[in-house]
GROMACS .gro file of C-alpha atoms in nm:
model
  470
    1MET     CA    1  16.044   7.924  13.758
    2ASP     CA    2  15.838   8.138  13.978
    3SER     CA    3  15.616   8.361  13.776
    4SER     CA    4  15.476   8.498  14.086
    5LYS     CA    5  15.813   8.646  14.141
    6GLU     CA    6  15.902   8.725  13.800
    7LYS     CA    7  15.588   8.898  13.672
    8ASP     CA    8  15.623   9.228  13.867
    9HIS     CA    9  15.996   9.288  13.752
   10GLY     CA   10  15.971   9.275  13.362
   11LYS     CA   11  16.117   9.569  13.311
   12ARG     CA   12  16.444   9.446  13.476
   13PHE     CA   13  16.725   9.318  13.333
   14ARG     CA   14  16.727   8.948  13.402
   15VAL     CA   15  17.061   8.773  13.466
   16LEU     CA   16  17.115   8.385  13.504
   17MET     CA   17  17.403   8.306  13.693
   18PHE     CA   18  17.559   7.962  13.676
   19PRO     CA   19  17.870   7.847  13.892
   20TRP     CA   20  18.050   7.574  13.897
   21LEU     CA   21  17.936   7.324  14.169
   22ALA     CA   22  18.184   7.408  14.441
   23HIS     CA   23  18.091   7.619  14.746
   24GLY     CA   24  18.415   7.814  14.664
   25HIS     CA   25  18.254   7.925  14.337
   26ILE     CA   26  17.879   7.940  14.459
   27SER     CA   27  17.976   8.177  14.741
   28PRO     CA   28  18.113   8.479  14.521
   29PHE     CA   29  17.861   8.417  14.233
   30LEU     CA   30  17.598   8.460  14.516
   31GLU     CA   31  17.768   8.772  14.684
   32LEU     CA   32  17.751   8.929  14.323
   33ALA     CA   33  17.432   8.789  14.295
   34GLU     CA   34  17.319   9.007  14.577
   35ARG     CA   35  17.479   9.334  14.446
   36LEU     CA   36  17.313   9.333  14.126
   37ALA     CA   37  16.973   9.226  14.298
   38SER     CA   38  17.049   9.554  14.491
   39ARG     CA   39  17.064   9.749  14.186
   40ASN     CA   40  16.719   9.631  14.056
   41PHE     CA   41  16.850   9.344  13.830
   42TYR     CA   42  16.626   9.026  13.846
   43ILE     CA   43  16.864   8.717  13.890
   44TYR     CA   44  16.832   8.337  13.853
   45PHE     CA   45  17.082   8.141  14.028
   46CYS     CA   46  17.138   7.803  13.891
   47SER     CA   47  17.286   7.502  14.047
   48THR     CA   48  17.193   7.158  14.161
   49PRO     CA   49  16.943   7.064  14.419
   50ILE     CA   50  17.188   6.949  14.647
   51ASN     CA   51  17.342   7.335  14.624
   52LEU     CA   52  17.053   7.530  14.619
   53SER     CA   53  16.952   7.316  14.926
   54SER     CA   54  17.235   7.459  15.105
   55ILE     CA   55  17.179   7.795  14.999
   56GLN     CA   56  16.822   7.804  15.139
   57ARG     CA   57  16.918   7.662  15.439
   58HIS     CA   58  17.214   7.841  15.515
   59GLN     CA   59  17.243   8.177  15.325
   60LEU     CA   60  16.956   8.323  15.150
   61ILE     CA   61  16.580   8.236  15.095
   62ASP     CA   62  16.368   8.339  15.368
   63GLY     CA   63  16.607   8.324  15.617
   64GLY     CA   64  16.567   8.713  15.665
   65ARG     CA   65  16.936   8.757  15.593
   66LEU     CA   66  16.818   8.931  15.247
   67SER     CA   67  16.506   9.088  15.296
   68GLU     CA   68  16.528   9.338  15.064
   69THR     CA   69  16.684   9.147  14.763
   70ASN     CA   70  16.594   8.785  14.813
   71SER     CA   71  16.243   8.867  14.619
   72LEU     CA   72  16.466   8.956  14.328
   73ILE     CA   73  16.673   8.625  14.342
   74GLU     CA   74  16.519   8.314  14.222
   75LEU     CA   75  16.709   7.968  14.260
   76VAL     CA   76  16.674   7.747  13.945
   77GLU     CA   77  16.732   7.361  13.962
   78LEU     CA   78  16.991   7.200  13.729
   79ASN     CA   79  16.944   6.828  13.744
   80LEU     CA   80  17.216   6.607  13.673
   81PRO     CA   81  17.190   6.263  13.508
   82THR     CA   82  17.240   5.972  13.728
   83LEU     CA   83  17.585   5.824  13.670
   84PRO     CA   84  17.750   5.528  13.857
   85ASN     CA   85  17.869   5.617  14.208
   86LEU     CA   86  17.749   5.986  14.171
   87PRO     CA   87  17.422   5.995  14.369
   88PRO     CA   88  17.224   6.328  14.407
   89HIS     CA   89  17.400   6.426  14.752
   90TYR     CA   90  17.723   6.422  14.535
   91HIS     CA   91  17.621   6.667  14.300
   92THR     CA   92  17.830   6.918  14.474
   93THR     CA   93  18.225   6.914  14.539
   94LYS     CA   94  18.133   6.932  14.942
   95SER     CA   95  18.224   6.608  15.073
   96LEU     CA   96  18.310   6.471  14.741
   97PRO     CA   97  18.582   6.201  14.742
   98HIS     CA   98  18.874   6.340  14.542
   99HIS     CA   99  18.822   6.012  14.278
  100LEU     CA  100  18.457   6.117  14.203
  101MET     CA  101  18.557   6.458  14.056
  102PRO     CA  102  18.589   6.351  13.703
  103THR     CA  103  18.266   6.194  13.725
  104LEU     CA  104  18.095   6.505  13.844
  105LYS     CA  105  18.275   6.738  13.597
  106LYS     CA  106  18.122   6.453  13.306
  107ALA     CA  107  17.794   6.493  13.462
  108LEU     CA  108  17.771   6.860  13.437
  109ASP     CA  109  17.880   6.824  13.081
  110LEU     CA  110  17.585   6.555  13.046
  111SER     CA  111  17.357   6.820  13.156
  112SER     CA  112  17.408   7.063  12.923
  113PRO     CA  113  17.077   6.994  12.684
  114SER     CA  114  16.884   7.078  13.021
  115PHE     CA  115  17.092   7.378  13.069
  116ASN     CA  116  16.982   7.451  12.712
  117ASN     CA  117  16.612   7.454  12.791
  118LEU     CA  118  16.664   7.658  13.092
  119LEU     CA  119  16.815   7.912  12.882
  120SER     CA  120  16.542   7.877  12.597
  121THR     CA  121  16.247   7.906  12.862
  122ILE     CA  122  16.412   8.186  13.082
  123GLN     CA  123  16.527   8.371  12.788
  124PRO     CA  124  16.742   8.597  13.023
  125ASP     CA  125  16.919   8.929  12.908
  126LEU     CA  126  17.238   8.803  13.036
  127LEU     CA  127  17.419   8.459  13.126
  128VAL     CA  128  17.699   8.500  13.390
  129TYR     CA  129  17.911   8.160  13.391
  130ASP     CA  130  18.234   7.962  13.553
  131PHE     CA  131  18.553   7.849  13.411
  132ILE     CA  132  18.440   7.508  13.317
  133GLN     CA  133  18.115   7.512  13.097
  134PRO     CA  134  18.247   7.643  12.753
  135TRP     CA  135  17.940   7.485  12.618
  136ALA     CA  136  17.717   7.732  12.836
  137PRO     CA  137  17.802   8.059  12.624
  138THR     CA  138  17.796   7.892  12.308
  139GLN     CA  139  17.427   7.804  12.392
  140ALA     CA  140  17.372   8.154  12.501
  141SER     CA  141  17.521   8.292  12.152
  142GLN     CA  142  17.268   8.060  11.963
  143LEU     CA  143  16.994   8.235  12.150
  144ASN     CA  144  17.144   8.602  12.101
  145ILE     CA  145  17.216   8.618  12.453
  146PRO     CA  146  17.508   8.762  12.608
  147ALA     CA  147  17.741   8.595  12.799
  148ILE     CA  148  18.031   8.692  13.059
  149GLN     CA  149  18.258   8.503  13.247
  150LEU     CA  150  18.302   8.544  13.631
  151LEU     CA  151  18.629   8.406  13.738
  152THR     CA  152  18.661   8.348  14.114
  153THR     CA  153  19.038   8.345  14.082
  154GLY     CA  154  19.232   8.620  14.165
  155ALA     CA  155  19.420   8.843  13.909
  156ALA     CA  156  19.774   8.772  14.013
  157PHE     CA  157  19.718   8.391  13.946
  158THR     CA  158  19.504   8.426  13.665
  159SER     CA  159  19.754   8.659  13.446
  160PHE     CA  160  20.061   8.433  13.578
  161PHE     CA  161  19.831   8.139  13.437
  162GLY     CA  162  19.792   8.295  13.126
  163HIS     CA  163  20.131   8.409  13.076
  164LEU     CA  164  20.268   8.027  13.137
  165PHE     CA  165  20.037   7.886  12.874
  166LYS     CA  166  20.028   8.142  12.623
  167ASN     CA  167  20.392   8.217  12.599
  168ASN     CA  168  20.766   8.057  12.525
  169PRO     CA  169  20.863   7.886  12.847
  170ASP     CA  170  21.178   8.104  12.835
  171THR     CA  171  20.955   8.410  12.818
  172LYS     CA  172  20.999   8.525  13.228
  173PHE     CA  173  20.689   8.648  13.397
  174PRO     CA  174  20.735   9.041  13.432
  175PHE     CA  175  20.644   9.020  13.791
  176PRO     CA  176  20.921   8.780  13.976
  177SER     CA  177  20.783   8.782  14.337
  178ILE     CA  178  20.536   8.562  14.128
  179HIS     CA  179  20.681   8.228  14.059
  180LEU     CA  180  20.672   7.855  14.127
  181TYR     CA  181  20.928   7.650  14.319
  182ASP     CA  182  21.089   7.365  14.177
  183HIS     CA  183  20.857   7.087  14.318
  184GLU     CA  184  20.567   7.302  14.187
  185GLU     CA  185  20.719   7.354  13.847
  186ARG     CA  186  20.736   6.948  13.808
  187LYS     CA  187  20.370   6.954  13.891
  188VAL     CA  188  20.274   7.205  13.623
  189THR     CA  189  20.490   6.992  13.350
  190GLU     CA  190  20.312   6.694  13.488
  191LYS     CA  191  19.995   6.905  13.427
  192THR     CA  192  19.826   6.838  13.792
  193SER     CA  193  19.882   7.178  13.936
  194PHE     CA  194  19.681   7.407  13.811
  195SER     CA  195  19.393   7.158  13.797
  196ASP     CA  196  19.316   6.781  13.875
  197ASP     CA  197  19.212   6.783  13.491
  198SER     CA  198  19.434   6.852  13.223
  199GLU     CA  199  19.166   6.946  13.011
  200ASP     CA  200  19.037   7.202  13.264
  201SER     CA  201  19.348   7.424  13.119
  202GLU     CA  202  19.187   7.447  12.785
  203ARG     CA  203  18.812   7.476  12.900
  204VAL     CA  204  18.944   7.801  13.105
  205PHE     CA  205  19.087   7.957  12.800
  206GLN     CA  206  18.756   7.877  12.607
  207CYS     CA  207  18.529   8.031  12.877
  208ILE     CA  208  18.785   8.337  12.844
  209GLY     CA  209  18.757   8.344  12.456
  210LYS     CA  210  18.399   8.331  12.434
  211SER     CA  211  18.303   8.585  12.679
  212THR     CA  212  18.173   8.867  12.545
  213ASP     CA  213  18.375   9.196  12.548
  214ILE     CA  214  18.482   9.154  12.916
  215VAL     CA  215  18.572   8.927  13.158
  216LEU     CA  216  18.427   8.963  13.544
  217ILE     CA  217  18.682   8.888  13.798
  218ASN     CA  218  18.669   8.863  14.209
  219SER     CA  219  18.955   9.080  14.225
  220VAL     CA  220  19.023   9.442  14.412
  221LYS     CA  221  19.213   9.694  14.202
  222GLU     CA  222  19.367   9.866  14.492
  223VAL     CA  223  19.587   9.546  14.563
  224GLU     CA  224  19.609   9.352  14.207
  225GLU     CA  225  19.600   9.675  13.950
  226LYS     CA  226  19.913   9.551  13.796
  227TYR     CA  227  19.782   9.214  13.760
  228LEU     CA  228  19.445   9.296  13.583
  229GLU     CA  229  19.641   9.497  13.322
  230TYR     CA  230  19.808   9.234  13.267
  231ALA     CA  231  19.590   8.964  13.231
  232SER     CA  232  19.395   9.199  13.029
  233SER     CA  233  19.686   9.245  12.795
  234ILE     CA  234  19.753   8.847  12.750
  235PHE     CA  235  19.387   8.748  12.685
  236GLY     CA  236  19.282   9.048  12.482
  237LYS     CA  237  18.972   9.130  12.682
  238GLU     CA  238  18.934   9.401  12.969
  239PHE     CA  239  18.941   9.226  13.297
  240VAL     CA  240  18.685   9.383  13.527
  241PRO     CA  241  18.727   9.384  13.917
  242VAL     CA  242  18.415   9.283  14.101
  243GLY     CA  243  18.564   9.204  14.436
  244PRO     CA  244  18.569   9.152  14.715
  245LEU     CA  245  18.311   8.906  14.691
  246VAL     CA  246  18.337   8.773  15.039
  247GLN     CA  247  18.066   8.750  15.290
  248THR     CA  248  18.027   8.955  15.598
  249ALA     CA  249  18.078   8.797  15.913
  250SER     CA  250  17.717   8.912  16.035
  251SER     CA  251  17.546   8.727  15.700
  252SER     CA  252  17.778   8.386  15.709
  253THR     CA  253  17.607   8.212  15.954
  254SER     CA  254  17.274   8.041  15.971
  255TYR     CA  255  17.059   8.030  16.252
  256ASP     CA  256  17.096   7.657  16.232
  257HIS     CA  257  17.472   7.739  16.304
  258GLU     CA  258  17.442   8.000  16.607
  259HIS     CA  259  17.472   7.786  16.875
  260GLU     CA  260  17.796   7.641  16.733
  261VAL     CA  261  17.915   8.014  16.698
  262ASP     CA  262  17.861   8.018  17.092
  263LYS     CA  263  18.121   7.731  17.144
  264PHE     CA  264  18.387   7.937  16.943
  265ASN     CA  265  18.298   8.251  17.128
  266GLU     CA  266  18.330   8.070  17.479
  267TRP     CA  267  18.673   7.930  17.386
  268LEU     CA  268  18.794   8.275  17.288
  269VAL     CA  269  18.663   8.499  17.584
  270ASN     CA  270  18.963   8.440  17.812
  271LYS     CA  271  19.232   8.429  17.523
  272GLU     CA  272  19.444   8.761  17.500
  273ASN     CA  273  19.417   8.966  17.158
  274SER     CA  274  19.600   8.904  16.865
  275SER     CA  275  19.709   8.569  17.053
  276VAL     CA  276  19.498   8.261  16.846
  277VAL     CA  277  19.563   8.138  16.494
  278PHE     CA  278  19.300   8.016  16.291
  279VAL     CA  279  19.372   7.696  16.095
  280SER     CA  280  19.206   7.595  15.793
  281PHE     CA  281  19.255   7.451  15.462
  282GLY     CA  282  18.932   7.506  15.280
  283THR     CA  283  18.673   7.304  15.191
  284GLU     CA  284  18.776   7.085  14.927
  285TYR     CA  285  19.122   6.969  14.998
  286TYR     CA  286  19.144   6.654  15.239
  287MET     CA  287  19.498   6.621  15.428
  288SER     CA  288  19.661   6.289  15.445
  289LYS     CA  289  19.724   6.160  15.791
  290GLU     CA  290  20.084   6.235  15.738
  291GLU     CA  291  20.009   6.596  15.653
  292ILE     CA  292  19.760   6.619  15.952
  293GLN     CA  293  19.982   6.473  16.194
  294GLU     CA  294  20.284   6.750  16.069
  295ILE     CA  295  20.074   7.018  16.114
  296ALA     CA  296  19.978   6.931  16.474
  297TYR     CA  297  20.358   6.882  16.555
  298GLY     CA  298  20.374   7.231  16.410
  299LEU     CA  299  20.098   7.384  16.612
  300GLU     CA  300  20.235   7.214  16.942
  301LEU     CA  301  20.604   7.349  16.861
  302SER     CA  302  20.487   7.709  16.768
  303GLU     CA  303  20.302   7.722  17.148
  304VAL     CA  304  20.061   7.948  17.013
  305ASN     CA  305  19.683   7.922  17.085
  306PHE     CA  306  19.462   7.778  16.792
  307ILE     CA  307  19.137   7.666  16.643
  308TRP     CA  308  19.202   7.425  16.402
  309VAL     CA  309  18.943   7.264  16.164
  310ILE     CA  310  18.992   6.926  16.014
  311ARG     CA  311  18.758   6.790  15.742
  312PHE     CA  312  18.722   6.466  15.576
  313PRO     CA  313  18.562   6.360  15.239
  314GLY     CA  314  18.219   6.195  15.234
  315ASP     CA  315  18.376   5.862  15.227
  316GLN     CA  316  18.546   5.881  15.539
  317ARG     CA  317  18.272   6.038  15.740
  318GLU     CA  318  18.330   5.774  16.013
  319THR     CA  319  18.653   5.896  16.065
  320ASP     CA  320  18.752   5.980  16.435
  321ILE     CA  321  18.977   6.301  16.456
  322GLY     CA  322  19.175   6.113  16.777
  323GLN     CA  323  19.263   5.828  16.512
  324VAL     CA  324  19.430   6.064  16.273
  325LEU     CA  325  19.603   6.279  16.540
  326PRO     CA  326  19.939   6.218  16.715
  327LYS     CA  327  19.947   6.007  17.014
  328GLY     CA  328  19.890   6.222  17.339
  329PHE     CA  329  19.803   6.548  17.126
  330MET     CA  330  19.481   6.641  17.264
  331GLU     CA  331  19.619   6.624  17.611
  332ARG     CA  332  19.939   6.800  17.549
  333ILE     CA  333  19.765   7.109  17.422
  334GLY     CA  334  19.509   7.154  17.699
  335GLU     CA  335  19.317   7.465  17.680
  336LYS     CA  336  19.605   7.610  17.404
  337GLY     CA  337  19.383   7.436  17.138
  338LEU     CA  338  19.048   7.401  17.006
  339VAL     CA  339  18.998   7.103  16.711
  340VAL     CA  340  18.676   7.091  16.531
  341GLU     CA  341  18.527   6.865  16.263
  342LYS     CA  342  18.370   7.015  15.919
  343TRP     CA  343  18.276   7.350  16.007
  344ALA     CA  344  18.335   7.683  16.175
  345PRO     CA  345  18.219   8.025  16.131
  346GLN     CA  346  18.516   8.130  15.921
  347ALA     CA  347  18.437   8.509  15.877
  348LYS     CA  348  18.338   8.551  16.246
  349ILE     CA  349  18.643   8.406  16.400
  350LEU     CA  350  18.849   8.600  16.166
  351GLU     CA  351  18.690   8.942  16.263
  352SER     CA  352  18.766   8.850  16.635
  353CYS     CA  353  19.021   9.054  16.797
  354LYS     CA  354  19.180   8.762  16.950
  355ILE     CA  355  19.266   8.626  16.584
  356GLY     CA  356  19.661   8.699  16.553
  357GLY     CA  357  19.672   8.488  16.201
  358PHE     CA  358  19.513   8.258  15.979
  359VAL     CA  359  19.703   7.941  15.897
  360SER     CA  360  19.581   7.922  15.530
  361HIS     CA  361  19.625   7.702  15.202
  362CYS     CA  362  19.556   8.053  15.032
  363GLY     CA  363  19.243   7.959  14.853
  364TRP     CA  364  19.144   8.275  14.683
  365ASN     CA  365  18.811   8.345  14.897
  366SER     CA  366  19.011   8.312  15.210
  367VAL     CA  367  19.251   8.543  15.113
  368LEU     CA  368  19.034   8.810  15.049
  369GLU     CA  369  18.864   8.717  15.393
  370SER     CA  370  19.228   8.786  15.577
  371MET     CA  371  19.216   9.134  15.360
  372GLN     CA  372  18.881   9.214  15.466
  373TYR     CA  373  18.933   9.141  15.813
  374GLY     CA  374  19.322   9.279  15.855
  375VAL     CA  375  19.427   8.903  15.967
  376PRO     CA  376  19.782   8.823  15.860
  377ILE     CA  377  19.825   8.473  15.690
  378ILE     CA  378  20.068   8.212  15.741
  379ALA     CA  379  20.062   8.066  15.407
  380MET     CA  380  20.055   7.712  15.339
  381PRO     CA  381  19.965   7.664  14.992
  382MET     CA  382  19.850   7.286  14.861
  383HIS     CA  383  19.734   7.294  14.523
  384ILE     CA  384  19.599   7.473  14.195
  385ASP     CA  385  19.581   7.848  14.246
  386GLN     CA  386  19.736   7.822  14.609
  387PRO     CA  387  20.062   7.864  14.551
  388ILE     CA  388  20.085   8.174  14.344
  389ASN     CA  389  19.840   8.322  14.570
  390ALA     CA  390  20.074   8.241  14.860
  391ARG     CA  391  20.328   8.440  14.671
  392PHE     CA  392  20.105   8.732  14.629
  393VAL     CA  393  20.033   8.714  14.996
  394VAL     CA  394  20.403   8.771  15.076
  395GLU     CA  395  20.451   9.065  14.792
  396ILE     CA  396  20.146   9.275  14.950
  397GLY     CA  397  20.285   9.213  15.301
  398LEU     CA  398  19.982   9.037  15.416
  399GLY     CA  399  20.167   8.767  15.553
  400VAL     CA  400  20.459   8.484  15.551
  401GLU     CA  401  20.495   8.153  15.384
  402VAL     CA  402  20.606   7.831  15.558
  403LYS     CA  403  20.860   7.696  15.326
  404ARG     CA  404  20.869   7.341  15.254
  405ASP     CA  405  21.132   7.098  15.163
  406GLY     CA  406  21.252   7.021  14.809
  407ASP     CA  407  21.005   6.774  14.784
  408GLY     CA  408  20.706   6.976  14.848
  409LYS     CA  409  20.654   6.825  15.212
  410LEU     CA  410  20.590   7.026  15.503
  411ASP     CA  411  20.850   7.066  15.784
  412ARG     CA  412  20.664   7.095  16.159
  413ARG     CA  413  20.950   7.317  16.266
  414GLN     CA  414  20.951   7.546  15.991
  415MET     CA  415  20.570   7.564  16.081
  416GLY     CA  416  20.602   7.647  16.447
  417GLU     CA  417  20.864   7.915  16.373
  418VAL     CA  418  20.679   8.084  16.137
  419ILE     CA  419  20.365   8.125  16.355
  420ARG     CA  420  20.545   8.216  16.623
  421LYS     CA  421  20.710   8.508  16.450
  422VAL     CA  422  20.376   8.624  16.315
  423VAL     CA  423  20.212   8.602  16.620
  424MET     CA  424  20.471   8.694  16.908
  425GLY     CA  425  20.780   8.802  16.699
  426LYS     CA  426  20.905   9.126  16.562
  427GLU     CA  427  20.848   9.039  16.210
  428GLY     CA  428  20.493   8.974  16.319
  429THR     CA  429  20.433   9.353  16.414
  430GLU     CA  430  20.508   9.454  16.057
  431VAL     CA  431  20.262   9.193  15.932
  432GLN     CA  432  20.019   9.276  16.132
  433ARG     CA  433  20.041   9.658  16.072
  434LYS     CA  434  20.041   9.600  15.690
  435SER     CA  435  19.729   9.390  15.752
  436LYS     CA  436  19.539   9.660  15.917
  437GLU     CA  437  19.648   9.876  15.628
  438ILE     CA  438  19.514   9.673  15.353
  439SER     CA  439  19.159   9.577  15.546
  440GLN     CA  440  19.133   9.964  15.603
  441LYS     CA  441  19.182  10.032  15.231
  442MET     CA  442  18.956   9.766  15.153
  443ARG     CA  443  18.672   9.891  15.383
  444CYS     CA  444  18.703  10.243  15.265
  445LYS     CA  445  18.598  10.133  14.908
  446GLY     CA  446  18.295  10.324  14.789
  447ASN     CA  447  18.060  10.184  14.492
  448ASP     CA  448  18.268  10.313  14.208
  449ASP     CA  449  18.365   9.932  14.095
  450ILE     CA  450  17.973   9.837  14.115
  451ASP     CA  451  17.869  10.176  13.935
  452VAL     CA  452  18.109  10.081  13.665
  453LEU     CA  453  18.006   9.701  13.660
  454VAL     CA  454  17.623   9.807  13.648
  455GLU     CA  455  17.689  10.038  13.357
  456LYS     CA  456  17.867   9.776  13.138
  457LEU     CA  457  17.594   9.489  13.220
  458GLU     CA  458  17.307   9.740  13.114
  459ARG     CA  459  17.505   9.811  12.809
  460LEU     CA  460  17.541   9.439  12.715
  461CYS     CA  461  17.199   9.366  12.815
  462ASN     CA  462  17.066   9.639  12.612
  463LYS     CA  463  17.259   9.506  12.303
  464GLY     CA  464  17.108   9.150  12.343
  465ARG     CA  465  16.774   9.307  12.340
  466MET     CA  466  16.800   9.474  12.065
  467GLN     CA  467  16.934   9.182  11.845
  468ASN     CA  468  16.621   8.985  11.972
  469VAL     CA  469  16.404   9.250  11.834
  470GLN     CA  470  16.565   9.211  11.516
   0.00000   0.00000   0.00000
């Protein structure tokens, strides 16, 4: 810990933030850290060295982005034990081969004594933890430190998930637009849809149950109010919306990536407004060759301009994009498409007036970014919370879902048809209008939510300090 940074902030409440080791979790935790730091909380941000290195390089420390608040955010290393096949560069979900996910979760569990030492050393006024570490709030409780959970999922999914596992299977979810298709229900029955690990469901409930008084959630009251209320009733705790916790386009790109941003800008400059779709399936879902080829044909059939980001896991880094795309695909699409590997400045691209749609897996962070920038979603959910997020996107008019066949497989013709409808058809006009309306609503949000949050957190911190004095 950096005592020189902390010594001038003794009167501030000190918060230790501990996200799961995934970019999709670290990013909203970091956004909340910035907001709390701007309200004079002193933040300890805990993760593995590989994740903290990424934060330092691309987002936070000494990069100029947080000139006013970075002195109030301190990065704290949590070193995981060495396990077979899990070297330090795999102490993150980024590029992690799928079969090593259980090993990473095991390593995090084995680090609990080290985390307990951090808690004892830092003695924060509050712990903010994630969905998969029920031992963290237990350790905090033993030290009289209040602990609250920050859920990085949306309220529609959280309430549906809670309803599904807490009620009789015959009890219908009260909001019929949120549902699973047959092929998705089969995965839930097999305990493979909401999580890659059946134990994770129980961990989520434990983490919610151990959250002191309230649960924070990366949600927006203006679009998810009924789901927030239902989640609160199911779990018996107030769900407090703190979203949207998304990066702004201006802050989402590091100096190291600026030259790459220029490449996208140069490609977009000659395209007509709202004529391009951005295609990305997140940082942690790796498509099979069959899926990649079906998507390629779907994009080709749509005849719409596109930017497509393809990612491979760490053990397939040498894979050449040309090996997985259909033969002759790049030649046929010509200037209509830009296919890139690994990375694209998603927020900057979505902000562009050239973008008319987002072909998305409907990860919650991506849904929030679409709301923020007013970009319609062509929904192609893959797993975990994404199917429910896709139904929610359709319910609020933010997008249209690409239907799969009875076995859950993608269909190129359906994909091409939906993309054309959203970008070029009459149906797309209404979706575009609704997307802009939601974006305006998001941008007009004041500081009421953060004011309410700060008041609640200060109350918890004061309560913890009083207990420790006694």
